[in-house]
Short mmCIF file of C-alpha atoms in Angstrom, two decimals:
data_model
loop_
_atom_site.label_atom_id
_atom_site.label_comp_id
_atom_site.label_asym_id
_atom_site.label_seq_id
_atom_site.Cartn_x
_atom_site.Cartn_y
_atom_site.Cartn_z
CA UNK A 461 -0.21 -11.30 -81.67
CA UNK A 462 3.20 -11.22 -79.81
CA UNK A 463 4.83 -9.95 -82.61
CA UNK A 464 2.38 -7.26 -83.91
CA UNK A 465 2.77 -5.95 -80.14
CA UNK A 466 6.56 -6.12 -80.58
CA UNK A 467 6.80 -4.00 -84.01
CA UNK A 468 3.80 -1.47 -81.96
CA UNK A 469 5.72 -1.09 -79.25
CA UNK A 470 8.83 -0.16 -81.24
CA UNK A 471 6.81 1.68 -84.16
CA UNK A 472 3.79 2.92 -82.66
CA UNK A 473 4.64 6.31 -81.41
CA UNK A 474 6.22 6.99 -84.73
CA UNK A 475 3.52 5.70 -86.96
CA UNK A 476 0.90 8.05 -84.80
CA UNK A 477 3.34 11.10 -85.07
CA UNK A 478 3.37 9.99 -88.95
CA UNK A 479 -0.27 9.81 -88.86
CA UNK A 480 -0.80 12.93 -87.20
CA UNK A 481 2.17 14.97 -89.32
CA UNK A 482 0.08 13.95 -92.22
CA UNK A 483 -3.07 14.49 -91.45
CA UNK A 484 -2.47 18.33 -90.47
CA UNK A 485 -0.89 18.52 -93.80
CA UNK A 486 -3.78 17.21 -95.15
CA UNK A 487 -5.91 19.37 -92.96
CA UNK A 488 -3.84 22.69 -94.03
CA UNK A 489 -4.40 21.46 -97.67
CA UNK A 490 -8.47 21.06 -98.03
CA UNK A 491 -8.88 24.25 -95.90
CA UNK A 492 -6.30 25.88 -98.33
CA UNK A 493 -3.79 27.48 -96.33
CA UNK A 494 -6.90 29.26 -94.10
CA UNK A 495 -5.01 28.80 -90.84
CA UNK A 496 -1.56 30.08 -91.80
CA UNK A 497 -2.75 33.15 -93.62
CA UNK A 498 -4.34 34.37 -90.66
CA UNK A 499 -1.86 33.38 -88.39
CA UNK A 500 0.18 35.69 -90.81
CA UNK A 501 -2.50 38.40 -90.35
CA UNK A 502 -1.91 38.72 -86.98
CA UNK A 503 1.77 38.03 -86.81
CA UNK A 504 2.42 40.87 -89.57
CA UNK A 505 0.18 43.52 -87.78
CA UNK A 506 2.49 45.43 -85.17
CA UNK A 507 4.16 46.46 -88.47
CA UNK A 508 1.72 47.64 -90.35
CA UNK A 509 0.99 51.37 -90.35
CA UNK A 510 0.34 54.78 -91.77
CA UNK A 511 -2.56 55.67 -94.29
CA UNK A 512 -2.56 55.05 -97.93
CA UNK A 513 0.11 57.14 -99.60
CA UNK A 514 -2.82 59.31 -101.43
CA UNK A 515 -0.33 61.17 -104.04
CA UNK A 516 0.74 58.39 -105.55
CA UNK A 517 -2.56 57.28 -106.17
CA UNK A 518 -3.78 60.09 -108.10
CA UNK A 519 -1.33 59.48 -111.42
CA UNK A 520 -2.80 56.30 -112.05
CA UNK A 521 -6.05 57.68 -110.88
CA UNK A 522 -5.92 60.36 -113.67
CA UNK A 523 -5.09 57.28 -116.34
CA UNK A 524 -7.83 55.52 -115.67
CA UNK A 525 -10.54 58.09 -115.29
CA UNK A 526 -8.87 58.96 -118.78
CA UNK A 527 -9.99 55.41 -120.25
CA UNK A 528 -12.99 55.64 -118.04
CA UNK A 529 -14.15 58.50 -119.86
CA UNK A 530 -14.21 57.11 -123.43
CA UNK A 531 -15.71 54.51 -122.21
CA UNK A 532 -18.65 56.55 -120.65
CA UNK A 533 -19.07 58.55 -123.74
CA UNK A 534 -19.74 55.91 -125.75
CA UNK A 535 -21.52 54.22 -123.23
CA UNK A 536 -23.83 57.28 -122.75
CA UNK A 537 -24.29 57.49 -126.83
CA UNK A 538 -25.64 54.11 -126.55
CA UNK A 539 -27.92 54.67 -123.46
CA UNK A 540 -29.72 57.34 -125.45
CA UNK A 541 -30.68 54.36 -127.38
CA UNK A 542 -32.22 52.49 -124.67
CA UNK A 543 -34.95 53.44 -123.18
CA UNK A 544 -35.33 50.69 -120.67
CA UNK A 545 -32.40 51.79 -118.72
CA UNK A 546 -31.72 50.94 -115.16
CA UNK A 547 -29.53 52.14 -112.70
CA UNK A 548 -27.23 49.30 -111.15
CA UNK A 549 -27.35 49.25 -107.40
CA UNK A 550 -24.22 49.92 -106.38
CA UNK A 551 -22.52 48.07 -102.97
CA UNK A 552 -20.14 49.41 -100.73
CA UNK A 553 -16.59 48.98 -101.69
CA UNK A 554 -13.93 47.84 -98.99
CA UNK A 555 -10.17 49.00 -99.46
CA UNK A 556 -7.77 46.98 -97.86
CA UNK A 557 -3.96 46.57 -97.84
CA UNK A 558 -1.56 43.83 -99.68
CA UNK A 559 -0.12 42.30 -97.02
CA UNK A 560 1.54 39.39 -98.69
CA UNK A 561 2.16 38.22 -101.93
CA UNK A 562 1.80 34.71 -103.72
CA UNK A 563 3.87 31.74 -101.94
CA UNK A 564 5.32 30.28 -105.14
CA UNK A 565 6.70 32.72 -108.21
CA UNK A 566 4.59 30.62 -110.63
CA UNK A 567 1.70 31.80 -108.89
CA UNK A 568 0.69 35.59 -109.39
CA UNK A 569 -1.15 36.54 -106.25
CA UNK A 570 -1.84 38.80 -103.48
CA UNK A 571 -3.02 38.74 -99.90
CA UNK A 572 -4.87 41.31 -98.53
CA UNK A 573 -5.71 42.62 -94.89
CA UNK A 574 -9.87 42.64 -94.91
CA UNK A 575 -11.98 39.08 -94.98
CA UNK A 576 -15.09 37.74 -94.35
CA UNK A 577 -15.22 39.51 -91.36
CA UNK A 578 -15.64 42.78 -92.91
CA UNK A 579 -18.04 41.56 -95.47
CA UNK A 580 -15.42 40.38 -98.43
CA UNK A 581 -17.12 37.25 -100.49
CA UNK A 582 -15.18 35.18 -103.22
CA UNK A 583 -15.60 36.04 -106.47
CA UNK A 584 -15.46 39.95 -105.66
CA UNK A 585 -13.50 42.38 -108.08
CA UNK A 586 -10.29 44.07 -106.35
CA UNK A 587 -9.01 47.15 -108.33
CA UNK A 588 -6.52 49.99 -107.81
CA UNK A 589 -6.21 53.56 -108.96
CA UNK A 590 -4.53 52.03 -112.35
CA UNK A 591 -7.75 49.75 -112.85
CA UNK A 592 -8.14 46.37 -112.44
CA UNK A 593 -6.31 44.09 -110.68
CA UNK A 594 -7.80 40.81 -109.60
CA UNK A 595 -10.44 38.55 -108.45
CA UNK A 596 -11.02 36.94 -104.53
CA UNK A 597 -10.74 33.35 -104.73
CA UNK A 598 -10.02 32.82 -101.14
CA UNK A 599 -11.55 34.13 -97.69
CA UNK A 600 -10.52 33.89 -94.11
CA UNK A 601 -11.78 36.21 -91.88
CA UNK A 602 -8.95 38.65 -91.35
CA UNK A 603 -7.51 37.52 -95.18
CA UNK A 604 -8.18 37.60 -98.74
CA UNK A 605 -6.55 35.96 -101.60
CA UNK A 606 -6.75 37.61 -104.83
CA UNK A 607 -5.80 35.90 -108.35
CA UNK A 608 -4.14 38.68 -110.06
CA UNK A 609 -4.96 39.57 -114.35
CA UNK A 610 -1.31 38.98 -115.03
CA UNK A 611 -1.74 35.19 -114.13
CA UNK A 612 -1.03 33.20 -117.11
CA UNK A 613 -4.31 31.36 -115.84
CA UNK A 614 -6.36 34.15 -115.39
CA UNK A 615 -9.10 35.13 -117.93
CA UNK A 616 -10.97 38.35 -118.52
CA UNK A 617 -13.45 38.80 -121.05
CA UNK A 618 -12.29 42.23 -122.93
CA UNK A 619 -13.50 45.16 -125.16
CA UNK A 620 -11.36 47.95 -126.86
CA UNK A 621 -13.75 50.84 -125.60
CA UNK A 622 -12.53 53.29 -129.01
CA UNK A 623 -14.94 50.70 -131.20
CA UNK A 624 -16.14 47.54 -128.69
CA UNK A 625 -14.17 44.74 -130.35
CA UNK A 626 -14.64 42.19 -128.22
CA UNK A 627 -11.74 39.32 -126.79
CA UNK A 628 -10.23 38.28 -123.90
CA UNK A 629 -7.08 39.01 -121.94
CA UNK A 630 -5.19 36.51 -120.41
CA UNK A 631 -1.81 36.95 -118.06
CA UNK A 632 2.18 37.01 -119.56
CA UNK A 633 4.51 38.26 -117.37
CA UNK A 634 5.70 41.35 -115.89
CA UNK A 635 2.91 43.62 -116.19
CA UNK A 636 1.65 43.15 -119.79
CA UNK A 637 -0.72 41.15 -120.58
CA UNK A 638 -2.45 39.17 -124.32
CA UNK A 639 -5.56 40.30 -125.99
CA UNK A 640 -6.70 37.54 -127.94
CA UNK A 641 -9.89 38.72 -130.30
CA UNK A 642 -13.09 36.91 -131.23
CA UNK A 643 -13.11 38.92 -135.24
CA UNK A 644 -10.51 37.65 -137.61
CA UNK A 645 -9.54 40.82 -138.54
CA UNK A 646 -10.23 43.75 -135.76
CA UNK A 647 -9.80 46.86 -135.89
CA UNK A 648 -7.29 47.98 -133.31
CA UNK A 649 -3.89 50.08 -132.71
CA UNK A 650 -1.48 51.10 -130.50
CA UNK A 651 -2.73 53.29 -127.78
CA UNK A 652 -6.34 51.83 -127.24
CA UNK A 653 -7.77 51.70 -124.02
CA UNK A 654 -9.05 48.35 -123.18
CA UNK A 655 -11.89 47.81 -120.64
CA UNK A 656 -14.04 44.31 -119.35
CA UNK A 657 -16.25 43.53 -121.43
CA UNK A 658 -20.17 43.31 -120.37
CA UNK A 659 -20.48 39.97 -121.57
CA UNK A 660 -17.88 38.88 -118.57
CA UNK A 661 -19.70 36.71 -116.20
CA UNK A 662 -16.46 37.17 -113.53
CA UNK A 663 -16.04 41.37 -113.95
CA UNK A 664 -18.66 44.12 -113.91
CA UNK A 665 -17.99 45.50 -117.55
CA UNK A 666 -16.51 49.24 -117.97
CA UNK A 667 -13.26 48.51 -115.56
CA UNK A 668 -10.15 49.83 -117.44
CA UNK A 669 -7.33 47.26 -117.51
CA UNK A 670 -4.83 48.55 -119.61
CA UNK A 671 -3.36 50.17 -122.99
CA UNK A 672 -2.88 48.28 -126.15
CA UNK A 673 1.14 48.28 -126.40
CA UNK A 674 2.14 46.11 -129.81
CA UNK A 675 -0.30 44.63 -132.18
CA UNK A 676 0.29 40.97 -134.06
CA UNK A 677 -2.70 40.16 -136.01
CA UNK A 678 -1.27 37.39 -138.09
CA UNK A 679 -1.56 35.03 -134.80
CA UNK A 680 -3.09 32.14 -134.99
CA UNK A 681 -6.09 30.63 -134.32
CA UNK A 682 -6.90 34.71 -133.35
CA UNK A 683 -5.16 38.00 -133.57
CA UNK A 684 -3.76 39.08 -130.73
CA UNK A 685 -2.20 42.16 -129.38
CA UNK A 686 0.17 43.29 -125.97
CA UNK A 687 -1.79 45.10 -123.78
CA UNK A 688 0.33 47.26 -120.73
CA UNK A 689 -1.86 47.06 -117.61
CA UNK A 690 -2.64 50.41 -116.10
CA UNK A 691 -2.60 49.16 -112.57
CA UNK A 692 0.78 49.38 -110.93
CA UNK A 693 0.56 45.88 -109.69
CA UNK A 694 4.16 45.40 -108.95
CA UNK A 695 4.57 48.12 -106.47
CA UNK A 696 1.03 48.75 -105.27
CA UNK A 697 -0.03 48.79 -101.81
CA UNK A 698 -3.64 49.55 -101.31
CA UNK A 699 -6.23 48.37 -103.83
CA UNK A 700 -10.42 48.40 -103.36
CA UNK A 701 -12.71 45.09 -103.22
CA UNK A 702 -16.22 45.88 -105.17
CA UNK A 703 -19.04 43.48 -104.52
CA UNK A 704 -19.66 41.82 -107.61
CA UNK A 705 -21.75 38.42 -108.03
CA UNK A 706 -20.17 36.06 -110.52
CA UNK A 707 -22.78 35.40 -113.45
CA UNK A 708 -22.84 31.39 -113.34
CA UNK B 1388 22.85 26.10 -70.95
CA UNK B 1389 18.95 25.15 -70.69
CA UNK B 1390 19.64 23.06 -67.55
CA UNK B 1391 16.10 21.68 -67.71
CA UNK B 1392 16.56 19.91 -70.95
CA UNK B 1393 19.64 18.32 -69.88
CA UNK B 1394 18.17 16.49 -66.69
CA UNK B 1395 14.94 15.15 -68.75
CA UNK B 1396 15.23 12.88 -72.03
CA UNK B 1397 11.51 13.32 -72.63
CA UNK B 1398 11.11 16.94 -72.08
CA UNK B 1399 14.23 17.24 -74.81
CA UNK B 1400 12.09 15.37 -77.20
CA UNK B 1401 9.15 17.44 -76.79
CA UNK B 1402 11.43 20.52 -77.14
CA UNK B 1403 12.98 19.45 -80.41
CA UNK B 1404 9.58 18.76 -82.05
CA UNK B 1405 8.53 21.86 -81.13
CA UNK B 1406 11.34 23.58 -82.53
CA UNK B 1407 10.49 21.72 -85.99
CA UNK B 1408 7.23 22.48 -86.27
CA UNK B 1409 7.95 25.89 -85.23
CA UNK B 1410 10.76 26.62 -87.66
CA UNK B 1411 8.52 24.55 -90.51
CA UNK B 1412 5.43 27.57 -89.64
CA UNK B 1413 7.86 30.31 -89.68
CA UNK B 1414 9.14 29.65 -93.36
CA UNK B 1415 5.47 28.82 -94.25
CA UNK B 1416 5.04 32.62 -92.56
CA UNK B 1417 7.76 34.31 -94.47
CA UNK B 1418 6.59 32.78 -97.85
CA UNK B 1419 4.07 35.83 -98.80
CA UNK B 1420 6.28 38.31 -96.99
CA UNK B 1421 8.30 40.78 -99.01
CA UNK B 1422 11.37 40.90 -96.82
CA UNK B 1423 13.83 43.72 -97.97
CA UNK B 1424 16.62 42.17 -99.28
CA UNK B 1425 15.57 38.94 -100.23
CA UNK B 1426 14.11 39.75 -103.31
CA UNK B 1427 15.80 40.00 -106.75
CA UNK B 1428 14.12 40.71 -109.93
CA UNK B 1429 11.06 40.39 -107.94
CA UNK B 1430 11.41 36.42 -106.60
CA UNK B 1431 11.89 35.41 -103.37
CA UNK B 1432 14.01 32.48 -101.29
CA UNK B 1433 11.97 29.29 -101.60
CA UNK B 1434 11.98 29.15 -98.08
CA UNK B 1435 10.20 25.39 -97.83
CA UNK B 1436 12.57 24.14 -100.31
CA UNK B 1437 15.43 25.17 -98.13
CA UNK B 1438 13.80 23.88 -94.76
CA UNK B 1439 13.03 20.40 -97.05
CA UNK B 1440 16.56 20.18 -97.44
CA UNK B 1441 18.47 21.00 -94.27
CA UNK B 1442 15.94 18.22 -92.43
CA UNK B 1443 16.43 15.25 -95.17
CA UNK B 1444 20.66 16.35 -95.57
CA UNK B 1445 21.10 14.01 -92.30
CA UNK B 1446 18.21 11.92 -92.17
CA UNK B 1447 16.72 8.87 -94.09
CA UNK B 1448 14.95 8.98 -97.52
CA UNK B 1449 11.68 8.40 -95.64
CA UNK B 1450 12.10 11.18 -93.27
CA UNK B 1451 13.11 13.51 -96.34
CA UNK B 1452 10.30 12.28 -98.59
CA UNK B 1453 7.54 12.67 -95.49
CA UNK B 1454 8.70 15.95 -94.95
CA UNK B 1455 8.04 16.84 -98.64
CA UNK B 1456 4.96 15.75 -98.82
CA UNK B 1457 3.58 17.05 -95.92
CA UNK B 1458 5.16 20.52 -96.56
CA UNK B 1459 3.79 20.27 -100.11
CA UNK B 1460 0.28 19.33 -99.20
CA UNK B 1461 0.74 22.65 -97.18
CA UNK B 1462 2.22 24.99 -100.10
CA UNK B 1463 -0.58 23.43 -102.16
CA UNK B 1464 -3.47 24.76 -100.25
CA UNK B 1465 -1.91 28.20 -100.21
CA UNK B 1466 -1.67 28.34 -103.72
CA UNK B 1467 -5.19 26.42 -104.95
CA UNK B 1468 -7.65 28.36 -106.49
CA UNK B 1469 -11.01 26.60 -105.79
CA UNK B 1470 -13.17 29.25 -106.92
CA UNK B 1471 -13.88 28.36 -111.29
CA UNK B 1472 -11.60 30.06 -113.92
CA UNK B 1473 -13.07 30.76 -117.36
CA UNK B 1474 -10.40 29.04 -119.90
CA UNK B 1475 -8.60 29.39 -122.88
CA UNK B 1476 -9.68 28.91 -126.68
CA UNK B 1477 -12.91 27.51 -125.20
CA UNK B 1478 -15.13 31.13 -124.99
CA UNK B 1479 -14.94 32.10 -128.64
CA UNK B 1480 -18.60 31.86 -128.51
CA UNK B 1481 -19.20 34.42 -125.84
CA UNK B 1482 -22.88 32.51 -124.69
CA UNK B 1483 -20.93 29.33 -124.17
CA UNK B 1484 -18.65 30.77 -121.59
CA UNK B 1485 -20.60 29.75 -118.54
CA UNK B 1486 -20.30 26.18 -120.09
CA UNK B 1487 -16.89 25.91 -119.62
CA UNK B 1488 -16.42 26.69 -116.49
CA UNK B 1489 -13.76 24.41 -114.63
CA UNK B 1490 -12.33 23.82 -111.70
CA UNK B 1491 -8.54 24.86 -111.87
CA UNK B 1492 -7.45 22.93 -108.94
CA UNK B 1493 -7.35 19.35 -109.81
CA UNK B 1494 -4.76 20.60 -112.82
CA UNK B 1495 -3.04 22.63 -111.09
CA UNK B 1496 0.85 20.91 -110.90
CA UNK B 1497 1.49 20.27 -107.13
CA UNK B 1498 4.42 21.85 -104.87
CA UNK B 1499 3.99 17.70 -103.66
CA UNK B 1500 5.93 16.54 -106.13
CA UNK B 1501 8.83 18.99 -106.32
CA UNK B 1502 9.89 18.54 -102.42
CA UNK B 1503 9.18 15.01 -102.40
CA UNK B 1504 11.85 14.69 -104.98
CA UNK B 1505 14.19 17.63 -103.27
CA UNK B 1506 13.68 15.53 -99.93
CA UNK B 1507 14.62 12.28 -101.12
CA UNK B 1508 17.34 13.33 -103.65
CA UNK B 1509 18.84 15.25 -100.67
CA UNK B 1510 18.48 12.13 -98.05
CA UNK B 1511 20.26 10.14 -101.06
CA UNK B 1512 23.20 11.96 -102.04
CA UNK B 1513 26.46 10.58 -100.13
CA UNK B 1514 27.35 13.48 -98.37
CA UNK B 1515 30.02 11.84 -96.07
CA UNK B 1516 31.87 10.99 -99.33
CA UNK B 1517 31.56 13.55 -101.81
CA UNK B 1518 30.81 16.77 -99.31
CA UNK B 1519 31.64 18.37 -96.44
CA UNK B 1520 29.03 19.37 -93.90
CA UNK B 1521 29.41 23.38 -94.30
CA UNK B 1522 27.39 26.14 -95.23
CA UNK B 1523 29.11 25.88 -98.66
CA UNK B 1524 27.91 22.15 -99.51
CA UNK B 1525 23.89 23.00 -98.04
CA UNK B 1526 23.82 26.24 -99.97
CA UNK B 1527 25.61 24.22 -103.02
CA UNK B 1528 22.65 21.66 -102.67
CA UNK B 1529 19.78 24.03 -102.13
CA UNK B 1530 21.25 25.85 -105.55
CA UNK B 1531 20.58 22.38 -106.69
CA UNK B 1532 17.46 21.24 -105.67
CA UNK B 1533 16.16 24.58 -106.09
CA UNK B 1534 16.79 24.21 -110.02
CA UNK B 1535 15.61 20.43 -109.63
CA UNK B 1536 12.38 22.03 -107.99
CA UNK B 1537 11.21 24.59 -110.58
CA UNK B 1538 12.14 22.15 -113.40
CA UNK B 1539 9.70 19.76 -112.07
CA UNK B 1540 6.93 22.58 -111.79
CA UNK B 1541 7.56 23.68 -115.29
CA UNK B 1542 7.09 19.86 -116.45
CA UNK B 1543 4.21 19.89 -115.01
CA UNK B 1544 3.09 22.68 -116.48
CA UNK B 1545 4.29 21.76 -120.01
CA UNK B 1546 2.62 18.10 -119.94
CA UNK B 1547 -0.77 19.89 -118.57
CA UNK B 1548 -1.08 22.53 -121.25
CA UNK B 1549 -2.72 25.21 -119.73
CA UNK B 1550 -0.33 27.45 -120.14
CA UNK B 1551 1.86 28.17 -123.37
CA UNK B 1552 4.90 25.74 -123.00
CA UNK B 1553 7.45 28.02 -124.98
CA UNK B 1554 6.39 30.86 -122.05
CA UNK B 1555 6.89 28.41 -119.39
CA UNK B 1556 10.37 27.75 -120.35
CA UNK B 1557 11.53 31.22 -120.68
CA UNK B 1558 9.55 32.08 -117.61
CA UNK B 1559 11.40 28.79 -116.13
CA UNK B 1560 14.48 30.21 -116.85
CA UNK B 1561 14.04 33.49 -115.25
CA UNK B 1562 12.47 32.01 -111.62
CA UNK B 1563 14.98 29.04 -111.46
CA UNK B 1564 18.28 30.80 -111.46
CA UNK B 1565 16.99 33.75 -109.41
CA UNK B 1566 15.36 31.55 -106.71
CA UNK B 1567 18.24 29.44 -106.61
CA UNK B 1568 20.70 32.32 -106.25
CA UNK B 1569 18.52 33.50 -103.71
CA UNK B 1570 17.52 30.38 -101.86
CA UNK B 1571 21.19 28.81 -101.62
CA UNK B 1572 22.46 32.57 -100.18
CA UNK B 1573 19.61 32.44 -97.75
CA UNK B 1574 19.96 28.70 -96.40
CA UNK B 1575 22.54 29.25 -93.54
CA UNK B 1576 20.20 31.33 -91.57
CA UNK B 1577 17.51 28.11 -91.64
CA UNK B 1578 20.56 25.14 -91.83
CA UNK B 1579 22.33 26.72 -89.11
CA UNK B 1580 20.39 27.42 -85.85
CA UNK B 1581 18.52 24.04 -86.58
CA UNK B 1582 22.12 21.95 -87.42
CA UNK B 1583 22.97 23.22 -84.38
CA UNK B 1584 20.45 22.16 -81.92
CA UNK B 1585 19.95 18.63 -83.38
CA UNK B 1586 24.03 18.42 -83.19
CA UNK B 1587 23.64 19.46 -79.46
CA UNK B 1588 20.23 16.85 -79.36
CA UNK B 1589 22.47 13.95 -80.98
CA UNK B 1590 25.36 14.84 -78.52
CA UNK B 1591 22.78 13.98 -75.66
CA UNK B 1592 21.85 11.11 -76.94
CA UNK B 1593 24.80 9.54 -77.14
CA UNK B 1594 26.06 10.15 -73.48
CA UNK B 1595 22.92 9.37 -71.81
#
């Protein structure tokens, strides 16, 4: 008894402060980060201003309303078809600013200004004038963390719109990203638009991602091919959140 | 100089572990910031990994390995992704796609394990004998530890197998030298304001 009272009285402050250094961590780590990013919210505020730079905007914008529209051509050719069409309802979208970027460079992703306080879920589709950019996979209320396409561990189910050859893209580095195709042998070339594909249960389908850049079909187990995403994601500053309800 | 602190041992003590856990949050704040000039070939300072390493340089391997671990539980939850990830090779069948569903986070490697290793090897290495105390030995050992650090998470990465290992390795070679350029230019401004108040704390401590 004497002794355990001994080693408390010289240890015990610093096992508690242990105890308690620890359990914050701890704390910080199940709530993932949700207390620092919005202490960085409000820290980074008195230096945010101005409205979004709306001229460089509309470059991209042209791009992707470029892709958009072969997409919606064919897309219209095929609603002819069908004469069960409806009309999606379409939600609200929220544009917010990147206020932060991923904590760790093996990590490609970005925090944004608007949370659950204005309404932003996880699981909603972020995109910029270029086209798509990520997915929410975080909330605070005055934050949002988006995983970005150009993670190596993000996934996007795919379509060339030119011919609806169907794959998936998933991240590389810098900007470009892999198409990797369900057909052996599909029928694709430089300069394709690619879009998401409808049967994506994490993306509405018809967002433009990118251009196909270099082709290698003789990958194995499935052709593949370089795509260039359209979305400046390096040097963009604004992007939209849409509402979107993952299919799962 | 703060007269207040001088006259009262405990107030001193509260004072210095407020200066640690504020200096600790205002790395962890800087992390997702793009501050101009910090940033080359678009990575940043590891910022914890330099904090890890001025706090374990003069203190035990306990201290050095707590700190890493409590720091990387931290880094951890900033970077999880909780929310499911559709993988790899698995959705050639496009039906079959909700089937495979995972949850990212448990394989994810951990920041844990880098600065635990960073602290320790930092609390470990004989610094009376083979280096000076000076801005040149900390940002020599953050250039280190900072290569030690993103080894580890490419490892990790490898033995895991999400990703493509020949990508992680080229991709390892582009984030380690840059950060560690980066990070051992950038330690002074954490080493030094901290080196010098626990100097001035240890200086106290010994005439009272």
């Amino acid at each position: 008894m004497f002794t355990v009272r001994r080693w408390w009285e010289r240890y015990g402050s610093q096992f508690i402060l242990i105890g308690i250094v620890l359990g914050v961590a701890l704390f910080i780590r199940q709530t993932q980060g949700a207390l620092i990013f919005e202490l960085y919210a409000h820290a980074i505020r008195p230096f945010q201003t101005g409205p979004p730079p709306d001229e460089k905007w509309r470059e991209g914008e042209v791009e992707r309303l470029e892709g958009q529209l072969t997409a919606l051509e064919k897309q219209n050719e095929e609603l002819k078809k069908l004469l069960d069409y409806k009309e999606e309802q379409q939600l609200e979208s929220i544009s917010a600013r990147i206020i932060g970027r991923s904590v760790d460079h093996w990590w490609q992703q970005i925090i944004l200004d608007q949370g659950s306080n204005e309404g932003v879920k996880e699981g909603y589709v972020v995109t910029s004038p270029g086209g798509l950019v990520g997915r929410v996979i975080k909330v605070t209320p005055h934050t949002s963390r988006v995983l970005l396409i150009s993670d190596p561990t993000s996934r996007v189910g795919a379509k060339l719109s030119r011919n609806n050859y169907m794959g998936y893209i998933r991240g590389g580095t810098k900007g470009t990203a892999t198409m990797v195709f369900y057909e052996k042998v599909p029928n694709v070339k430089k300069g394709d638009q690619v879009v998401t594909s409808p049967a994506s249960q994490l993306f509405p389908p018809g967002i433009h991602i990118g251009v196909v850049e270099s082709v290698h079909l003789q990958q194995n187990p499935a052709p593949e091919v370089e795509i260039k995403l359209t979305a400046p994601i390096e040097f963009l500053e604004w992007v939209t959140i849409h509402p979107h309800t993952t299919k799962y | 100089m703060l007269k207040f602190l001088e006259a009262a041992p405990r107030l001193r003590h509260l004072f210095n572990w407020l200066i640690i856990v504020g200096s600790a949050l205002l790395c962890l704040l800087i992390l997702p910031a793009r501050l101009p000039g910090t940033e080359l070939m678009g990575i940043r300072p590891n910022w914890l990994l330099i904090w890890v390493v001025v706090w374990s340089v003069k203190r035990t391997v306990w201290q050095g390995a707590l700190a890493g671990i409590a720091l990387g539980l931290i880094q951890d939850g900033m970077t999880a992704i909780n929310v499911p990830t559709v993988p790899d090779q698995t959705i050639f069948t496009l039906s079959d796609e909700t089937k495979v569903v995972v949850d990212i986070a448990l394989s994810y490697p951990s920041h844990i394990i880098s600065l635990t290793i960073v602290g320790v090897l930092t609390a470990r290495i004989q610094k009376q004998r083979y280096i000076q105390e000076d801005f040149i030995s900390i940002a020599l050992i953050v250039f280190g530890m900072a290569v030690i650090a993103e080894t580890v998470t490419a490892v990790q990465y490898s033995l895991q197998g999400f990703r493509n290992p020949a990508l992680v390795w080229t991709e390892h070679q582009r984030i380690a030298l840059s950060s560690a350029i980066l990070s051992s230019l950038w330690a002074p401004v954490v080493y030094y304001p901290l080196n010098r108040w626990w100097e001035y704390l240890n200086s106290k401590e010994q005439t009272s």
